[in-house]
Short mmCIF file of C-alpha atoms in Angstrom, two decimals:
data_model
loop_
_atom_site.label_atom_id
_atom_site.label_comp_id
_atom_site.label_asym_id
_atom_site.label_seq_id
_atom_site.Cartn_x
_atom_site.Cartn_y
_atom_site.Cartn_z
CA MET P 1 10.85 7.52 -2.10
CA ALA P 2 10.38 3.69 -2.44
CA LYS P 3 7.41 3.59 -5.20
CA ILE P 4 5.54 0.52 -6.38
CA GLU P 5 5.25 -0.81 -9.95
CA GLY P 6 2.53 -3.01 -10.43
CA PHE P 7 1.46 -5.83 -8.03
CA ARG P 8 -0.67 -8.93 -8.26
CA ILE P 9 -3.71 -10.61 -6.01
CA LYS P 10 -4.63 -14.54 -6.29
CA ASN P 11 -7.09 -16.33 -4.72
CA PHE P 12 -8.13 -13.21 -2.65
CA ARG P 13 -11.47 -13.22 -2.13
CA VAL P 14 -13.18 -11.93 -5.32
CA LEU P 15 -9.89 -11.25 -6.79
CA LYS P 16 -9.49 -14.64 -8.58
CA ASP P 17 -6.51 -12.97 -10.48
CA ILE P 18 -5.63 -9.18 -10.72
CA THR P 19 -2.64 -7.32 -12.53
CA LEU P 20 -1.98 -3.82 -12.22
CA GLY P 21 0.75 -2.18 -13.47
CA ARG P 22 4.38 -3.85 -14.46
CA LEU P 23 6.28 -6.65 -13.23
CA TRP P 24 9.32 -8.27 -13.83
CA ASN P 25 7.62 -11.26 -16.78
CA ILE P 26 5.20 -8.25 -17.94
CA GLN P 27 7.77 -5.49 -19.22
CA GLY P 28 5.47 -3.90 -22.00
CA ALA P 29 3.01 -3.09 -19.23
CA GLU P 30 3.24 1.20 -18.23
CA PRO P 31 3.86 0.92 -14.46
CA LEU P 32 1.66 2.32 -11.48
CA THR P 33 1.75 6.07 -11.65
CA SER P 34 2.66 7.42 -8.36
CA MET P 35 -1.43 8.51 -7.70
CA THR P 36 -3.71 5.78 -8.80
CA ALA P 37 -7.65 5.11 -8.37
CA VAL P 38 -9.69 1.55 -8.61
CA ILE P 39 -13.65 2.43 -10.03
CA GLY P 40 -16.57 0.81 -10.12
CA LYS P 41 -19.77 -0.03 -8.84
CA ASN P 42 -20.87 -1.94 -5.15
CA GLY P 43 -19.80 -5.11 -4.87
CA VAL P 44 -17.21 -5.31 -7.58
CA GLY P 45 -13.21 -6.12 -5.22
CA LYS P 46 -13.26 -2.50 -4.31
CA SER P 47 -12.58 -2.49 -0.41
CA THR P 48 -10.87 -6.22 -1.12
CA ILE P 49 -8.30 -4.98 -3.05
CA PHE P 50 -7.66 -1.79 -0.07
CA ASP P 51 -8.18 -4.89 2.27
CA ALA P 52 -4.93 -6.87 -0.02
CA PHE P 53 -2.38 -4.81 1.30
CA GLY P 54 -3.48 -4.81 5.16
CA PHE P 55 -3.48 -8.17 4.92
CA LEU P 56 0.41 -8.13 3.36
CA SER P 57 0.80 -5.39 6.59
CA ASP P 58 -0.88 -8.04 8.92
CA CYS P 59 1.16 -10.91 7.50
CA LEU P 60 4.37 -8.65 8.56
CA LYS P 61 3.28 -7.70 12.10
CA SER P 62 1.47 -10.59 13.03
CA GLY P 63 2.50 -13.48 10.93
CA VAL P 64 -0.38 -14.97 8.99
CA GLU P 65 -2.50 -16.78 11.14
CA GLU P 66 -3.41 -13.98 12.64
CA ALA P 67 -3.81 -11.83 9.58
CA CYS P 68 -6.62 -14.37 8.39
CA ASP P 69 -8.07 -13.59 10.73
CA ALA P 70 -7.68 -9.79 11.93
CA HIS P 71 -9.84 -7.35 11.13
CA GLY P 72 -13.25 -9.23 10.62
CA ARG P 73 -11.23 -11.28 7.35
CA GLY P 74 -13.28 -14.90 9.41
CA GLY P 75 -10.05 -17.14 8.39
CA PHE P 76 -8.08 -18.82 5.47
CA GLU P 77 -11.19 -20.65 3.67
CA LYS P 78 -12.74 -17.06 4.79
CA ILE P 79 -11.05 -15.58 2.60
CA ARG P 80 -10.03 -17.64 -0.37
CA ALA P 81 -11.06 -17.36 -3.32
CA GLN P 82 -14.70 -19.00 -3.63
CA GLY P 83 -14.51 -22.59 -4.96
CA GLN P 84 -10.28 -22.87 -5.57
CA GLY P 85 -8.89 -24.85 -4.16
CA GLY P 86 -5.02 -23.33 -4.63
CA PRO P 87 -3.06 -21.04 -2.53
CA MET P 88 -3.77 -17.32 -2.30
CA GLU P 89 -0.74 -15.57 -4.29
CA PHE P 90 0.48 -12.14 -4.07
CA GLU P 91 3.19 -10.14 -5.83
CA ILE P 92 4.33 -7.10 -5.73
CA TYR P 93 6.94 -5.29 -7.78
CA TYR P 94 8.43 -2.29 -6.63
CA LYS P 95 12.17 -0.08 -6.81
CA GLU P 96 13.67 1.54 -3.57
CA ASP P 97 14.10 5.27 -5.53
CA GLY P 98 14.50 5.69 -9.00
CA ASN P 99 17.40 4.73 -9.98
CA ALA P 100 17.25 1.20 -8.82
CA ARG P 101 16.11 -2.16 -10.49
CA PRO P 102 13.19 -3.46 -9.92
CA ILE P 103 12.76 -6.01 -6.77
CA THR P 104 9.97 -8.89 -7.17
CA TYR P 105 8.74 -10.17 -3.78
CA GLU P 106 6.00 -12.99 -3.75
CA LEU P 107 4.09 -14.67 -1.33
CA ALA P 108 2.19 -18.21 -1.25
CA ILE P 109 -0.18 -18.95 1.49
CA ASP P 110 -1.46 -22.51 1.85
CA ARG P 111 -3.13 -24.30 4.27
CA ASP P 112 -1.55 -27.36 5.99
CA LYS P 113 -2.81 -30.85 7.16
CA THR P 114 -4.46 -29.60 10.49
CA GLY P 115 -6.31 -26.83 8.42
CA ARG P 116 -3.60 -23.60 9.57
CA PRO P 117 -3.16 -21.68 7.12
CA TYR P 118 0.99 -21.23 6.80
CA VAL P 119 3.54 -19.36 4.16
CA LEU P 120 4.33 -21.80 1.50
CA LYS P 121 6.90 -20.18 -0.41
CA GLU P 122 8.18 -16.73 -0.31
CA ARG P 123 10.88 -14.94 -2.57
CA LEU P 124 12.51 -12.21 -3.49
CA ARG P 125 14.09 -11.26 -6.28
CA GLN P 126 16.02 -9.00 -8.33
CA ARG P 127 17.64 -8.72 -11.61
CA ARG P 128 21.92 -7.90 -12.02
CA LYS P 129 22.74 -4.65 -13.29
CA ASN P 130 22.32 -4.71 -17.95
CA GLN P 131 20.11 -8.03 -17.19
CA LYS P 132 17.10 -7.60 -19.56
CA HIS P 133 16.15 -11.46 -20.30
CA GLY P 134 16.05 -14.20 -17.64
CA TRP P 135 15.26 -14.75 -14.24
CA PRO P 136 15.81 -12.46 -12.07
CA PHE P 137 18.24 -13.86 -9.54
CA SER P 138 16.60 -14.98 -6.00
CA PHE P 139 17.43 -13.55 -2.68
CA LEU P 140 15.92 -14.94 -0.69
CA PHE P 141 14.34 -18.42 -1.60
CA LEU P 142 11.72 -19.82 0.61
CA ASN P 143 9.08 -23.00 0.65
CA SER P 144 7.61 -23.80 3.72
CA GLY P 145 10.11 -21.81 5.98
CA VAL P 146 13.02 -23.31 4.22
CA GLY P 147 15.70 -22.52 2.07
CA PHE P 148 18.07 -19.25 1.73
CA ALA P 149 18.67 -15.48 2.23
CA TRP P 150 21.40 -14.06 -0.16
CA LYS P 151 23.88 -11.44 2.11
CA GLY P 152 24.25 -7.99 0.80
CA GLU P 153 23.40 -6.46 -2.38
CA LEU P 154 24.37 -7.41 -4.99
CA GLU P 155 24.01 -11.17 -5.72
CA GLY P 156 21.80 -13.58 -5.65
CA GLN P 157 21.15 -17.63 -7.02
CA GLN P 158 19.41 -17.74 -10.51
CA ILE P 159 16.70 -20.54 -9.68
CA ASP P 160 14.44 -20.43 -13.06
CA GLU P 161 11.13 -22.52 -11.21
CA SER P 162 9.71 -22.89 -14.59
CA GLU P 163 11.85 -25.77 -14.04
CA GLU P 164 10.72 -28.98 -12.39
CA ASP P 165 13.80 -30.74 -12.37
CA PHE P 166 15.28 -27.68 -9.43
CA ASN P 167 15.68 -29.92 -6.04
CA LEU P 168 15.73 -27.15 -3.05
CA THR P 169 17.32 -29.81 -0.52
CA ASP P 170 19.57 -30.31 -3.44
CA PHE P 171 20.90 -27.07 -3.42
CA LEU P 172 21.12 -26.61 0.10
CA LYS P 173 23.28 -29.59 0.55
CA SER P 174 26.00 -27.97 -2.41
CA ILE P 175 25.41 -25.37 0.20
CA ARG P 176 26.86 -27.12 2.84
CA GLU P 177 29.14 -29.18 0.80
CA GLY P 178 31.00 -26.07 -0.40
CA GLU P 179 30.94 -23.41 2.22
CA ALA P 180 34.85 -22.74 1.51
CA ARG P 181 34.25 -21.30 -2.54
CA GLU P 182 33.26 -17.48 -2.62
CA GLU P 183 29.69 -17.96 -3.38
CA SER P 184 28.54 -20.32 -0.36
CA ARG P 185 30.18 -18.01 2.24
CA GLU P 186 27.42 -15.69 0.55
CA THR P 187 24.67 -17.76 0.79
CA GLU P 188 22.91 -18.12 4.45
CA ILE P 189 21.08 -21.60 5.13
CA VAL P 190 17.74 -20.01 6.59
CA GLU P 191 15.39 -22.93 8.49
CA LEU P 192 12.43 -20.99 10.45
CA GLU P 193 11.31 -22.16 13.53
CA ASP P 194 7.64 -20.44 12.81
CA LYS P 195 6.35 -21.23 9.29
CA ARG P 196 3.56 -19.53 9.93
CA LYS P 197 6.05 -16.10 10.28
CA LEU P 198 6.97 -14.56 7.32
CA GLY P 199 10.70 -14.59 6.47
CA ILE P 200 11.34 -10.91 5.95
CA ALA P 201 10.35 -10.13 9.42
CA THR P 202 13.16 -11.85 10.43
CA LEU P 203 15.69 -11.54 8.32
CA GLY P 204 15.07 -8.08 7.73
CA ALA P 205 15.57 -7.56 11.09
CA LEU P 206 19.70 -8.61 10.19
CA LYS P 207 22.24 -5.97 9.15
CA GLN P 208 23.75 -8.59 6.42
CA HIS P 209 20.57 -8.69 4.55
CA PRO P 210 20.07 -4.90 3.78
CA ARG P 211 18.12 -5.62 0.20
CA ILE P 212 15.40 -7.59 2.95
CA SER P 213 15.36 -5.14 4.97
CA ALA P 214 14.87 -2.24 2.87
CA PHE P 215 11.42 -4.10 1.79
CA ARG P 216 10.45 -4.94 5.42
CA ARG P 217 10.62 -0.99 6.50
CA PHE P 218 8.86 -0.49 3.01
CA ILE P 219 5.56 -2.33 3.76
CA GLU P 220 6.41 -1.08 7.61
CA GLY P 221 5.99 2.30 6.44
CA TRP P 222 2.76 1.59 4.98
CA TYR P 223 -0.71 3.88 5.69
CA LEU P 224 -4.23 2.45 5.20
CA SER P 225 -6.34 4.88 6.55
CA TYR P 226 -9.54 3.20 8.32
CA PHE P 227 -9.81 7.20 9.68
CA THR P 228 -13.68 7.69 11.87
CA PRO P 229 -14.60 10.75 12.86
CA ASP P 230 -16.17 9.92 16.01
CA ALA P 231 -11.85 8.61 17.18
CA ALA P 232 -11.20 11.82 15.83
CA ARG P 233 -13.57 13.58 18.46
CA SER P 234 -12.01 11.88 21.21
CA LEU P 235 -9.73 13.20 23.80
CA PRO P 236 -6.42 11.64 23.01
CA LEU P 237 -3.93 11.43 26.17
CA ALA P 238 -1.36 14.27 26.54
CA GLY P 239 2.51 13.79 24.76
CA PRO P 240 3.35 14.62 21.50
CA GLN P 241 3.46 11.22 18.24
CA LYS P 242 4.64 12.05 15.05
CA HIS P 243 2.54 10.00 12.65
CA LEU P 244 -0.83 9.72 12.29
CA ASN P 245 -2.47 6.58 13.65
CA ILE P 246 -4.64 4.45 10.95
CA HIS P 247 -7.31 5.65 13.16
CA GLY P 248 -6.75 8.75 13.61
CA ASP P 249 -7.98 10.00 16.77
CA ASN P 250 -4.60 11.02 17.88
CA LEU P 251 -4.90 14.38 15.18
CA GLY P 252 -3.88 16.45 18.39
CA ASN P 253 -1.06 14.52 19.58
CA VAL P 254 0.05 15.02 15.67
CA VAL P 255 0.09 18.79 16.19
CA GLN P 256 1.88 18.62 19.36
CA PHE P 257 5.03 17.14 17.95
CA MET P 258 4.44 19.09 15.09
CA GLU P 259 4.06 22.68 17.41
CA ARG P 260 7.15 21.25 19.46
CA GLU P 261 9.48 19.86 16.23
CA HIS P 262 8.35 22.30 13.76
CA PRO P 263 7.01 25.32 15.33
CA LYS P 264 6.52 27.64 12.25
CA LYS P 265 6.09 24.88 9.87
CA LEU P 266 2.02 24.06 12.02
CA LYS P 267 1.20 27.97 11.76
CA SER P 268 1.84 28.28 8.23
CA ILE P 269 0.38 24.11 7.85
CA LEU P 270 -3.06 25.00 9.85
CA LYS P 271 -3.10 28.50 7.58
CA SER P 272 -3.27 26.65 4.27
CA ILE P 273 -5.64 23.84 5.18
CA ALA P 274 -8.18 26.74 7.26
CA HIS P 275 -8.24 28.41 3.64
CA LYS P 276 -9.15 24.61 1.69
CA ILE P 277 -12.12 24.22 4.25
CA PRO P 278 -15.68 26.07 3.83
CA GLY P 279 -16.45 28.22 6.29
CA ILE P 280 -13.65 28.01 8.50
CA ASN P 281 -11.69 31.16 9.14
CA THR P 282 -8.60 29.56 11.31
CA ILE P 283 -7.63 27.05 13.22
CA ASP P 284 -5.16 27.07 16.18
CA THR P 285 -4.42 25.09 19.48
CA GLU P 286 -4.80 25.70 23.11
CA LYS P 287 -2.87 23.55 25.62
CA THR P 288 -4.97 22.41 28.54
CA ASN P 289 -3.98 22.18 32.18
CA ASP P 290 -3.03 18.66 32.07
CA GLY P 291 -1.09 19.18 28.19
CA ARG P 292 -3.12 18.13 25.85
CA LEU P 293 -3.18 20.11 23.38
CA LEU P 294 -7.49 21.08 21.44
CA LEU P 295 -8.04 21.78 18.02
CA ARG P 296 -9.95 25.09 17.63
CA PHE P 297 -11.55 25.65 14.53
CA ASN P 298 -12.94 29.27 13.95
CA ASP P 299 -15.71 29.37 11.89
CA LYS P 300 -16.45 32.90 9.92
CA GLY P 301 -19.55 34.41 11.67
CA PHE P 302 -18.70 33.10 15.19
CA VAL P 303 -16.93 34.91 17.78
CA ASP P 304 -16.01 31.74 19.75
CA PRO P 305 -13.65 28.88 18.69
CA PHE P 306 -15.38 25.54 18.58
CA TYR P 307 -13.42 22.63 18.44
CA SER P 308 -12.87 19.19 17.25
CA GLN P 309 -15.05 17.17 18.95
CA GLN P 310 -18.18 19.82 17.97
CA MET P 311 -16.96 19.40 14.28
CA SER P 312 -18.57 18.01 11.63
CA ASP P 313 -17.06 14.24 9.83
CA GLY P 314 -16.63 15.72 6.71
CA THR P 315 -14.22 18.86 8.24
CA LEU P 316 -12.70 17.13 10.38
CA LYS P 317 -12.20 14.38 7.40
CA ILE P 318 -10.03 16.63 5.74
CA PHE P 319 -7.95 17.81 8.10
CA ALA P 320 -6.99 14.64 8.88
CA TYR P 321 -5.63 14.23 5.46
CA LEU P 322 -4.37 17.02 4.98
CA LEU P 323 -2.63 17.03 8.13
CA LEU P 324 -1.60 13.11 7.09
CA LEU P 325 -0.01 15.15 3.48
CA GLU P 326 2.21 17.46 5.39
CA ASP P 327 3.69 15.22 7.32
CA PRO P 328 7.68 15.90 7.51
CA THR P 329 8.18 12.06 6.32
CA PRO P 330 5.38 10.50 4.78
CA PRO P 331 4.39 6.96 4.56
CA PRO P 332 6.51 5.68 1.30
CA PHE P 333 2.31 4.13 0.43
CA LEU P 334 -0.75 5.75 1.71
CA CYS P 335 -3.95 3.65 0.27
CA ILE P 336 -7.42 4.99 1.38
CA GLU P 337 -10.75 4.03 0.69
CA GLU P 338 -13.65 6.35 -0.50
CA PRO P 339 -11.92 9.23 0.97
CA GLU P 340 -15.12 11.01 -0.07
CA ASN P 341 -17.33 9.57 2.33
CA GLY P 342 -19.16 12.63 4.61
CA LEU P 343 -17.32 15.38 2.07
CA TYR P 344 -19.27 18.12 0.34
CA HIS P 345 -18.92 16.72 -3.57
CA LYS P 346 -17.59 20.18 -4.23
CA LEU P 347 -14.43 19.21 -2.54
CA LEU P 348 -13.69 16.51 -4.36
CA GLU P 349 -11.73 17.12 -6.90
CA THR P 350 -9.62 19.50 -4.68
CA LEU P 351 -8.65 16.60 -2.76
CA ALA P 352 -7.90 14.84 -5.74
CA LYS P 353 -5.20 17.52 -6.66
CA GLU P 354 -4.18 17.82 -3.25
CA PHE P 355 -3.60 13.38 -3.37
CA ARG P 356 -1.53 14.01 -7.22
CA ASP P 357 0.08 16.82 -5.74
CA HIS P 358 1.86 15.59 -2.85
CA SER P 359 2.80 11.72 -4.84
CA ALA P 360 3.82 14.08 -7.87
CA GLY P 361 5.36 17.07 -7.16
CA ARG P 362 6.76 16.82 -3.70
CA LYS P 363 10.52 14.71 -3.30
CA GLY P 364 9.85 12.06 -0.96
CA GLY P 365 6.47 12.50 -0.97
CA SER P 366 4.41 9.58 -0.60
CA GLN P 367 2.72 7.09 -3.36
CA VAL P 368 -0.78 7.21 -3.42
CA PHE P 369 -3.74 4.65 -3.82
CA VAL P 370 -7.20 5.08 -3.84
CA THR P 371 -10.99 3.69 -3.73
CA THR P 372 -13.93 5.45 -4.64
CA HIS P 373 -16.89 5.62 -6.50
CA GLN P 374 -17.58 9.47 -7.21
CA PRO P 375 -16.92 10.79 -10.00
CA TYR P 376 -16.28 14.55 -8.70
CA PHE P 377 -12.87 13.02 -7.33
CA VAL P 378 -12.51 11.44 -10.42
CA ASP P 379 -13.08 14.65 -12.59
CA ALA P 380 -9.12 15.95 -11.63
CA LEU P 381 -7.72 11.86 -12.66
CA ASN P 382 -6.41 11.43 -15.68
CA PRO P 383 -7.05 8.01 -17.62
CA GLU P 384 -3.35 6.99 -16.85
CA GLU P 385 -4.36 6.72 -13.25
CA VAL P 386 -7.83 5.17 -12.60
CA TRP P 387 -8.63 1.44 -13.40
CA ILE P 388 -11.96 0.12 -13.76
CA LEU P 389 -12.61 -3.08 -11.31
CA GLU P 390 -15.34 -5.22 -13.09
CA LYS P 391 -17.66 -8.47 -12.35
CA SER P 392 -17.54 -10.66 -14.56
CA ASN P 393 -20.41 -13.79 -15.52
CA ASP P 394 -17.89 -16.19 -13.19
CA GLY P 395 -18.01 -13.90 -10.38
CA PHE P 396 -14.73 -12.77 -9.95
CA SER P 397 -13.24 -9.37 -10.64
CA THR P 398 -11.40 -7.83 -13.59
CA ILE P 399 -9.43 -4.84 -13.84
CA ARG P 400 -8.68 -2.75 -16.58
CA ARG P 401 -7.11 0.82 -17.42
CA ALA P 402 -8.58 3.93 -18.16
CA SER P 403 -5.81 4.70 -20.37
CA ASP P 404 -6.44 1.10 -22.45
CA MET P 405 -9.46 2.61 -24.05
CA GLU P 406 -9.27 4.44 -27.15
CA ILE P 407 -12.49 5.98 -26.79
CA VAL P 408 -11.96 7.11 -23.83
CA LYS P 409 -8.60 8.95 -24.04
CA ASN P 410 -10.09 10.57 -27.40
CA MET P 411 -12.58 12.31 -25.97
CA VAL P 412 -10.28 13.49 -22.79
CA ALA P 413 -8.05 14.99 -24.99
CA GLU P 414 -10.83 17.05 -26.37
CA GLY P 415 -11.52 18.26 -22.41
CA LEU P 416 -13.68 16.40 -21.41
CA PRO P 417 -13.99 15.48 -17.64
CA LEU P 418 -12.93 12.02 -16.90
CA GLY P 419 -15.35 11.47 -13.93
CA GLY P 420 -18.61 12.74 -16.23
CA LEU P 421 -17.39 9.66 -18.38
CA TRP P 422 -17.95 8.21 -15.99
CA TYR P 423 -21.02 8.89 -14.85
CA SER P 424 -21.97 8.87 -18.87
CA ASP P 425 -21.19 5.10 -19.03
CA TYR P 426 -18.67 5.57 -21.19
CA LEU P 427 -15.93 3.25 -18.35
CA ASP P 428 -18.16 1.11 -17.03
CA PRO P 429 -20.45 -1.08 -18.94
CA ARG P 430 -23.52 -0.21 -19.54
#
């Protein structure tokens, strides 16, 4: 399962320049853990980090111009950091699996002369085997939709972009003139028709670019939860569906799929989930005449069951999260904003442990990324998993890892819960 080891965001709303984890040129930093939580006060930018992942996903699906307007973002100028004239930039450092060489993806988005956003720069890089230093080899290199892509899985072109004398036009000319050379035959000149679309969206569909395809599938597989209990209460159309959607309004369809494909496992899952939700005795299903599958929650003390349309927000939410963690083919990256909303506070530590067990204890489990402002949730985490987001004097956000604070590490080692330390102002500035 692919895993993000680090990422960087520049000029995206209040995130003028933040880095979490390890990058190709910051090898001394510890990589992100399988479970990561970002904490902080209201207004420091937790939702912005969450939306940065959503923005990248939208860029892949529909292009950068539509992504700037989607989900009420308001366009390029609304989401570019206030007062900053440069492009928005994103960098992801990830591994396809534990033994793979890390890959770096870089994306820069700016406005053209007409004021419309476009892809200024796009890169995919990977170091060669046993290469410890120097620039990684680029196997996707695009400036304004023009550049090259390297076929296959092993090679690339080493381009030190710190050297200002590199000229892409001359480089592409040399490729055209050297088509007889073996190296040139592995290089494909790329000229995208629409510079507002990502190169990985187009080239990632081609068999001759397996590394680009793998990265495209990785982002396409991200699950960003915009779960709303009201949506989950709606009566879905009949028909099984393999995965829970971002709003959670197909809960019944997912259960129907699991009942068809994994009936024994579904019974075990529903039994396990029922034991984790206070007041619930059993959970089962009921088929309607039109082929739908309704969820029935059997409450302790009542003879007749309650259907999902009658259940509380918190019950539906925890059920959806626990069902998501039981997905037979889970997403590689699971991003949830403030999972504590609507939940009883004593459930939060249990939910945090469920997320961690899923991410770290299960082969092929998702990497989990959470934003939260609940100390009870943070109590279940360790300092390596927690990042503190703060506002600096210039109005932009800064971020640091809780494990970088020696006093916090020592107090946790003595048995004090991390959430309690946060509540007591040991993490946030007083």
